[in-house]
PDB file of C-alpha atoms in Angstrom:
ATOM      1  CA  MET Z 307     -71.303 -17.233 -10.713  1.00  0.00           C
ATOM      2  CA  GLU Z 308     -70.423 -13.699  -9.907  1.00  0.00           C
ATOM      3  CA  GLU Z 309     -67.245 -14.902  -8.258  1.00  0.00           C
ATOM      4  CA  GLU Z 310     -66.174 -16.689 -11.448  1.00  0.00           C
ATOM      5  CA  PHE Z 311     -66.847 -13.551 -13.427  1.00  0.00           C
ATOM      6  CA  PHE Z 312     -64.725 -11.445 -11.096  1.00  0.00           C
ATOM      7  CA  GLU Z 313     -61.929 -14.046 -11.102  1.00  0.00           C
ATOM      8  CA  LYS Z 314     -61.815 -14.132 -14.899  1.00  0.00           C
ATOM      9  CA  MET Z 315     -61.915 -10.370 -15.056  1.00  0.00           C
ATOM     10  CA  PHE Z 316     -59.178 -10.133 -12.449  1.00  0.00           C
ATOM     11  CA  GLN Z 317     -57.022 -12.693 -14.284  1.00  0.00           C
ATOM     12  CA  GLU Z 318     -57.368 -10.765 -17.533  1.00  0.00           C
ATOM     13  CA  GLU Z 319     -56.372  -7.633 -15.665  1.00  0.00           C
ATOM     14  CA  LEU Z 320     -53.344  -9.402 -14.228  1.00  0.00           C
ATOM     15  CA  GLU Z 321     -52.163 -10.391 -17.669  1.00  0.00           C
ATOM     16  CA  ILE Z 322     -51.967  -6.794 -18.842  1.00  0.00           C
ATOM     17  CA  GLU Z 323     -48.658  -6.114 -20.568  1.00  0.00           C
ATOM     18  CA  HIS Z 324     -46.602  -3.554 -18.676  1.00  0.00           C
ATOM     19  CA  ARG Z 325     -44.782  -0.802 -20.498  1.00  0.00           C
ATOM     20  CA  GLU Z 326     -42.394  -0.010 -17.663  1.00  0.00           C
ATOM     21  CA  HIS Z 327     -40.763  -2.392 -15.236  1.00  0.00           C
ATOM     22  CA  PRO Z 328     -39.117  -1.461 -11.914  1.00  0.00           C
ATOM     23  CA  PRO Z 329     -35.318  -1.466 -11.935  1.00  0.00           C
ATOM     24  CA  SER Z 330     -33.599  -4.657 -10.896  1.00  0.00           C
ATOM     25  CA  SER Z 331     -32.277  -2.919  -7.758  1.00  0.00           C
ATOM     26  CA  ALA Z 332     -35.889  -2.324  -6.666  1.00  0.00           C
ATOM     27  CA  LEU Z 333     -36.761  -5.962  -7.382  1.00  0.00           C
ATOM     28  CA  LEU Z 334     -33.757  -7.093  -5.351  1.00  0.00           C
ATOM     29  CA  GLY Z 335     -34.815  -4.783  -2.547  1.00  0.00           C
ATOM     30  CA  TYR Z 336     -38.284  -6.346  -2.708  1.00  0.00           C
ATOM     31  CA  VAL Z 337     -36.775  -9.878  -2.437  1.00  0.00           C
ATOM     32  CA  LEU Z 338     -34.552  -8.836   0.485  1.00  0.00           C
ATOM     33  CA  GLU Z 339     -37.494  -7.024   2.097  1.00  0.00           C
ATOM     34  CA  GLU Z 340     -35.618  -3.711   2.229  1.00  0.00           C
ATOM     35  CA  LEU Z 341     -38.279  -1.585   0.514  1.00  0.00           C
ATOM     36  CA  GLU Z 342     -40.665   0.524   2.575  1.00  0.00           C
ATOM     37  CA  GLY Z 343     -43.963   2.322   2.147  1.00  0.00           C
ATOM     38  CA  ASP Z 344     -45.345   3.158  -1.275  1.00  0.00           C
ATOM     39  CA  GLU Z 345     -42.369   1.797  -3.153  1.00  0.00           C
ATOM     40  CA  GLU Z 346     -42.879  -1.648  -1.630  1.00  0.00           C
ATOM     41  CA  LYS Z 347     -46.580  -1.616  -2.538  1.00  0.00           C
ATOM     42  CA  LYS Z 348     -45.909  -0.519  -6.150  1.00  0.00           C
ATOM     43  CA  VAL Z 349     -43.273  -3.203  -6.661  1.00  0.00           C
ATOM     44  CA  ALA Z 350     -45.479  -5.886  -5.017  1.00  0.00           C
ATOM     45  CA  ILE Z 351     -48.442  -5.005  -7.263  1.00  0.00           C
ATOM     46  CA  HIS Z 352     -46.215  -4.936 -10.325  1.00  0.00           C
ATOM     47  CA  VAL Z 353     -44.644  -8.347  -9.516  1.00  0.00           C
ATOM     48  CA  ALA Z 354     -48.104  -9.793  -8.956  1.00  0.00           C
ATOM     49  CA  THR Z 355     -49.307  -8.526 -12.327  1.00  0.00           C
ATOM     50  CA  CYS Z 356     -46.192  -9.021 -14.468  1.00  0.00           C
ATOM     51  CA  THR Z 357     -45.107 -12.537 -15.386  1.00  0.00           C
ATOM     52  CA  GLN Z 358     -41.635 -11.415 -16.515  1.00  0.00           C
ATOM     53  CA  CYS Z 359     -40.898  -9.638 -13.206  1.00  0.00           C
ATOM     54  CA  SER Z 360     -42.429 -12.429 -11.111  1.00  0.00           C
ATOM     55  CA  THR Z 361     -40.135 -14.951 -12.855  1.00  0.00           C
ATOM     56  CA  TYR Z 362     -37.133 -12.658 -12.238  1.00  0.00           C
ATOM     57  CA  VAL Z 363     -38.108 -12.285  -8.548  1.00  0.00           C
ATOM     58  CA  ALA Z 364     -38.405 -16.074  -8.219  1.00  0.00           C
ATOM     59  CA  GLU Z 365     -34.870 -16.481  -9.661  1.00  0.00           C
ATOM     60  CA  LEU Z 366     -33.579 -13.802  -7.293  1.00  0.00           C
ATOM     61  CA  ARG Z 367     -35.170 -15.591  -4.294  1.00  0.00           C
ATOM     62  CA  GLU Z 368     -33.475 -18.862  -5.304  1.00  0.00           C
ATOM     63  CA  ARG Z 369     -30.094 -17.149  -5.630  1.00  0.00           C
ATOM     64  CA  VAL Z 370     -30.448 -15.343  -2.287  1.00  0.00           C
ATOM     65  CA  GLN Z 371     -31.426 -18.632  -0.612  1.00  0.00           C
ATOM     66  CA  ALA Z 372     -28.412 -20.405  -2.168  1.00  0.00           C
ATOM     67  CA  LEU Z 373     -26.129 -17.591  -0.982  1.00  0.00           C
ATOM     68  CA  ASP Z 374     -27.532 -17.821   2.548  1.00  0.00           C
ATOM     69  CA  GLU Z 375     -26.870 -21.559   2.583  1.00  0.00           C
ATOM     70  CA  HIS Z 376     -23.309 -21.065   1.444  1.00  0.00           C
ATOM     71  CA  LEU Z 377     -22.722 -18.331   3.986  1.00  0.00           C
ATOM     72  CA  GLU Z 378     -23.872 -20.609   6.797  1.00  0.00           C
ATOM     73  CA  ALA Z 379     -21.277 -23.176   5.660  1.00  0.00           C
ATOM     74  CA  LEU Z 380     -18.402 -20.695   6.038  1.00  0.00           C
ATOM     75  CA  PRO Z 381     -16.533 -20.513   9.342  1.00  0.00           C
ATOM     76  CA  ASP Z 382     -17.150 -17.595  11.664  1.00  0.00           C
ATOM     77  CA  PRO Z 383     -14.658 -14.804  10.753  1.00  0.00           C
ATOM     78  CA  LEU Z 384     -14.642 -13.471  14.301  1.00  0.00           C
ATOM     79  CA  GLU Z 385     -13.419 -16.784  15.707  1.00  0.00           C
ATOM     80  CA  TYR Z 386      -9.803 -16.765  16.856  1.00  0.00           C
ATOM     81  CA  HIS Z 387      -7.459 -18.680  14.613  1.00  0.00           C
ATOM     82  CA  PRO Z 388      -3.943 -19.023  16.031  1.00  0.00           C
ATOM     83  CA  LEU Z 389      -1.091 -18.107  13.718  1.00  0.00           C
ATOM     84  CA  GLU Z 390       1.558 -20.595  12.776  1.00  0.00           C
ATOM     85  CA  GLU Z 391       4.712 -20.439  14.827  1.00  0.00           C
ATOM     86  CA  PRO Z 392       7.577 -18.720  12.981  1.00  0.00           C
ATOM     87  CA  LYS Z 393      10.481 -20.838  11.792  1.00  0.00           C
ATOM     88  CA  PRO Z 394      13.200 -20.888  14.477  1.00  0.00           C
ATOM     89  CA  LYS Z 395      16.060 -19.993  12.120  1.00  0.00           C
ATOM     90  CA  LEU Z 396      14.233 -17.024  10.677  1.00  0.00           C
ATOM     91  CA  PHE Z 397      13.142 -15.873  14.115  1.00  0.00           C
ATOM     92  CA  ALA Z 398      16.681 -16.075  15.453  1.00  0.00           C
ATOM     93  CA  TRP Z 399      17.969 -14.006  12.515  1.00  0.00           C
ATOM     94  CA  VAL Z 400      15.284 -11.391  13.056  1.00  0.00           C
ATOM     95  CA  LYS Z 401      16.069 -11.305  16.765  1.00  0.00           C
ATOM     96  CA  ARG Z 402      19.770 -10.729  16.052  1.00  0.00           C
ATOM     97  CA  ARG Z 403      18.890  -7.907  13.655  1.00  0.00           C
ATOM     98  CA  ILE Z 404      16.562  -6.275  16.148  1.00  0.00           C
ATOM     99  CA  GLU Z 405      19.159  -6.409  18.919  1.00  0.00           C
ATOM    100  CA  GLY Z 406      21.597  -4.667  16.610  1.00  0.00           C
ATOM    101  CA  ILE Z 407      24.159  -7.447  16.391  1.00  0.00           C
ATOM    102  CA  GLY Z 408      25.799  -7.224  12.995  1.00  0.00           C
ATOM    103  CA  ILE Z 409      25.922 -10.392  10.961  1.00  0.00           C
ATOM    104  CA  LEU Z 410      28.898  -9.396   8.788  1.00  0.00           C
ATOM    105  CA  THR Z 411      30.994  -7.129  10.994  1.00  0.00           C
ATOM    106  CA  GLY Z 412      29.830  -8.029  14.471  1.00  0.00           C
ATOM    107  CA  LYS Z 413      29.358  -4.326  15.320  1.00  0.00           C
ATOM    108  CA  PRO Z 414      26.193  -2.684  16.725  1.00  0.00           C
ATOM    109  CA  ALA Z 415      23.779  -1.340  14.121  1.00  0.00           C
ATOM    110  CA  THR Z 416      24.581   2.357  14.735  1.00  0.00           C
ATOM    111  CA  GLN Z 417      28.318   1.872  14.437  1.00  0.00           C
ATOM    112  CA  ARG Z 418      27.893  -0.372  11.347  1.00  0.00           C
ATOM    113  CA  GLY Z 419      25.633   2.211   9.724  1.00  0.00           C
ATOM    114  CA  LEU Z 420      28.153   4.965  10.416  1.00  0.00           C
ATOM    115  CA  LEU Z 421      30.952   2.868   8.963  1.00  0.00           C
ATOM    116  CA  ILE Z 422      28.908   2.144   5.837  1.00  0.00           C
ATOM    117  CA  HIS Z 423      28.163   5.842   5.385  1.00  0.00           C
ATOM    118  CA  LEU Z 424      31.773   6.821   5.983  1.00  0.00           C
ATOM    119  CA  GLY Z 425      32.936   4.276   3.400  1.00  0.00           C
ATOM    120  CA  ALA Z 426      30.421   5.540   0.865  1.00  0.00           C
ATOM    121  CA  TYR Z 427      31.331   9.163   1.620  1.00  0.00           C
ATOM    122  CA  ALA Z 428      35.055   8.466   1.224  1.00  0.00           C
ATOM    123  CA  SER Z 429      34.525   6.573  -2.053  1.00  0.00           C
ATOM    124  CA  ALA Z 430      32.327   9.360  -3.422  1.00  0.00           C
ATOM    125  CA  ALA Z 431      34.944  11.954  -2.471  1.00  0.00           C
ATOM    126  CA  VAL Z 432      37.720   9.941  -4.160  1.00  0.00           C
ATOM    127  CA  LEU Z 433      35.541   9.458  -7.245  1.00  0.00           C
ATOM    128  CA  LEU Z 434      34.751  13.153  -7.474  1.00  0.00           C
ATOM    129  CA  PHE Z 435      38.420  14.062  -7.026  1.00  0.00           C
ATOM    130  CA  ALA Z 436      39.431  11.642  -9.823  1.00  0.00           C
ATOM    131  CA  LEU Z 437      36.604  12.960 -12.025  1.00  0.00           C
ATOM    132  CA  ASN Z 438      37.822  16.531 -11.414  1.00  0.00           C
ATOM    133  CA  LEU Z 439      41.380  15.613 -12.425  1.00  0.00           C
ATOM    134  CA  VAL Z 440      40.222  13.804 -15.577  1.00  0.00           C
ATOM    135  CA  LEU Z 441      37.876  16.593 -16.642  1.00  0.00           C
ATOM    136  CA  ASP Z 442      40.564  19.209 -15.985  1.00  0.00           C
ATOM    137  CA  ARG Z 443      42.941  17.342 -18.301  1.00  0.00           C
ATOM    138  CA  LEU Z 444      40.340  16.713 -21.017  1.00  0.00           C
ATOM    139  CA  LEU Z 445      38.270  19.884 -21.082  1.00  0.00           C
ATOM    140  CA  VAL Z 446      40.685  22.641 -20.090  1.00  0.00           C
ATOM    141  CA  PRO Z 447      42.858  23.578 -23.064  1.00  0.00           C
ATOM    142  CA  PRO Z 448      46.601  24.026 -22.565  1.00  0.00           C
ATOM    143  CA  PRO Z 449      47.876  27.580 -22.051  1.00  0.00           C
ATOM    144  CA  SER Z 450      48.020  29.582 -25.268  1.00  0.00           C
ATOM    145  CA  PRO Z 451      51.435  30.829 -26.469  1.00  0.00           C
ATOM    146  CA  TRP Z 452      49.775  34.043 -27.568  1.00  0.00           C
ATOM    147  CA  GLY Z 453      49.088  35.027 -24.008  1.00  0.00           C
ATOM    148  CA  SER Z 454      45.335  35.389 -24.227  1.00  0.00           C
ATOM    149  CA  PRO Z 455      43.771  33.217 -21.565  1.00  0.00           C
ATOM    150  CA  VAL Z 456      40.764  31.142 -22.564  1.00  0.00           C
ATOM    151  CA  GLU Z 457      37.963  31.165 -20.044  1.00  0.00           C
ATOM    152  CA  VAL Z 458      36.572  27.716 -19.341  1.00  0.00           C
ATOM    153  CA  ASN Z 459      33.434  27.023 -17.371  1.00  0.00           C
ATOM    154  CA  ARG Z 460      34.582  24.399 -14.869  1.00  0.00           C
ATOM    155  CA  TRP Z 461      31.138  23.079 -13.864  1.00  0.00           C
ATOM    156  CA  TRP Z 462      32.508  19.846 -12.437  1.00  0.00           C
ATOM    157  CA  VAL Z 463      34.193  21.689  -9.578  1.00  0.00           C
ATOM    158  CA  HIS Z 464      30.730  22.416  -8.129  1.00  0.00           C
ATOM    159  CA  LEU Z 465      30.113  18.691  -7.668  1.00  0.00           C
ATOM    160  CA  TYR Z 466      32.072  18.949  -4.391  1.00  0.00           C
ATOM    161  CA  TRP Z 467      29.158  20.929  -2.948  1.00  0.00           C
ATOM    162  CA  LEU Z 468      27.106  17.761  -3.120  1.00  0.00           C
ATOM    163  CA  LEU Z 469      29.362  16.212  -0.482  1.00  0.00           C
ATOM    164  CA  LEU Z 470      28.993  19.037   2.006  1.00  0.00           C
ATOM    165  CA  PRO Z 471      25.531  18.206   3.548  1.00  0.00           C
ATOM    166  CA  TRP Z 472      26.442  14.552   3.652  1.00  0.00           C
ATOM    167  CA  GLY Z 473      29.672  15.375   5.439  1.00  0.00           C
ATOM    168  CA  PHE Z 474      27.868  17.497   8.057  1.00  0.00           C
ATOM    169  CA  PHE Z 475      25.435  14.618   8.637  1.00  0.00           C
ATOM    170  CA  LEU Z 476      28.254  12.116   9.064  1.00  0.00           C
ATOM    171  CA  ALA Z 477      30.146  14.391  11.454  1.00  0.00           C
ATOM    172  CA  TRP Z 478      26.977  14.848  13.534  1.00  0.00           C
ATOM    173  CA  GLN Z 479      26.414  11.055  13.627  1.00  0.00           C
ATOM    174  CA  ALA Z 480      30.047  10.393  14.616  1.00  0.00           C
ATOM    175  CA  LEU Z 481      29.876  13.011  17.364  1.00  0.00           C
ATOM    176  CA  ARG Z 482      26.643  11.539  18.672  1.00  0.00           C
ATOM    177  CA  LEU Z 483      28.030   8.036  18.617  1.00  0.00           C
ATOM    178  CA  SER Z 484      31.239   9.067  20.404  1.00  0.00           C
ATOM    179  CA  LEU Z 485      29.212  10.893  23.092  1.00  0.00           C
ATOM    180  CA  ARG Z 486      27.102   7.774  23.567  1.00  0.00           C
ATOM    181  CA  TRP Z 487      30.227   5.636  23.975  1.00  0.00           C
ATOM    182  CA  LYS Z 488      31.695   8.082  26.510  1.00  0.00           C
ATOM    183  CA  SER Z 489      28.488   8.074  28.525  1.00  0.00           C
ATOM    184  CA  LYS Z 490      28.463   4.249  28.517  1.00  0.00           C
ATOM    185  CA  GLU Z 491      32.103   4.198  29.689  1.00  0.00           C
ATOM    186  CA  LYS Z 492      31.275   6.646  32.510  1.00  0.00           C
ATOM    187  CA  THR Z 493      28.330   4.559  33.671  1.00  0.00           C
ATOM    188  CA  LYS Z 494      30.485   1.389  33.615  1.00  0.00           C
ATOM    189  CA  GLY Z 495      33.274   3.139  35.532  1.00  0.00           C
ATOM    190  CA  GLY Z 496      30.819   4.647  38.105  1.00  0.00           C
ATOM    191  CA  ASP Z 497      29.280   1.249  38.958  1.00  0.00           C
TER     192      ASP Z 497
END
């Protein structure tokens, strides 16, 4: 009889409405058994006495179990999976590009690059020269019959300075390439 009394009293105590609930991160830690010490005891007592939290913990356990089952079904990520072989046409093209064989001109990559830069440099120089002529004709007034010269700011003339660093770079590349060719010729002749 005393046992029944204590059980009823204990059940009534368990059904006490809680004012504060532990955060869901603490409940998840409880489900995953990551809590330690006093925090684990507090959450365990709260879950045992709170129907709302015990229901939430039961749902969390079901979800964690379902995730574990799905994870077991996945293949091992550390297992070796061979890559597909590259397409032969693409691989041959890449190989030609790596070896420096030009597709369009048939020249090595360094010589082809120098020729492209020289062409761009020459076309930029011709374009700036033509621009200079056109702007001189349009923006500089004809000489005055009165003899007083009109000063004109010829800003477009300074555009030639843009070509200077590029020209030095191209000259350096051409010199380097010619020295490389000479050294190759010497090694061929010495063999």
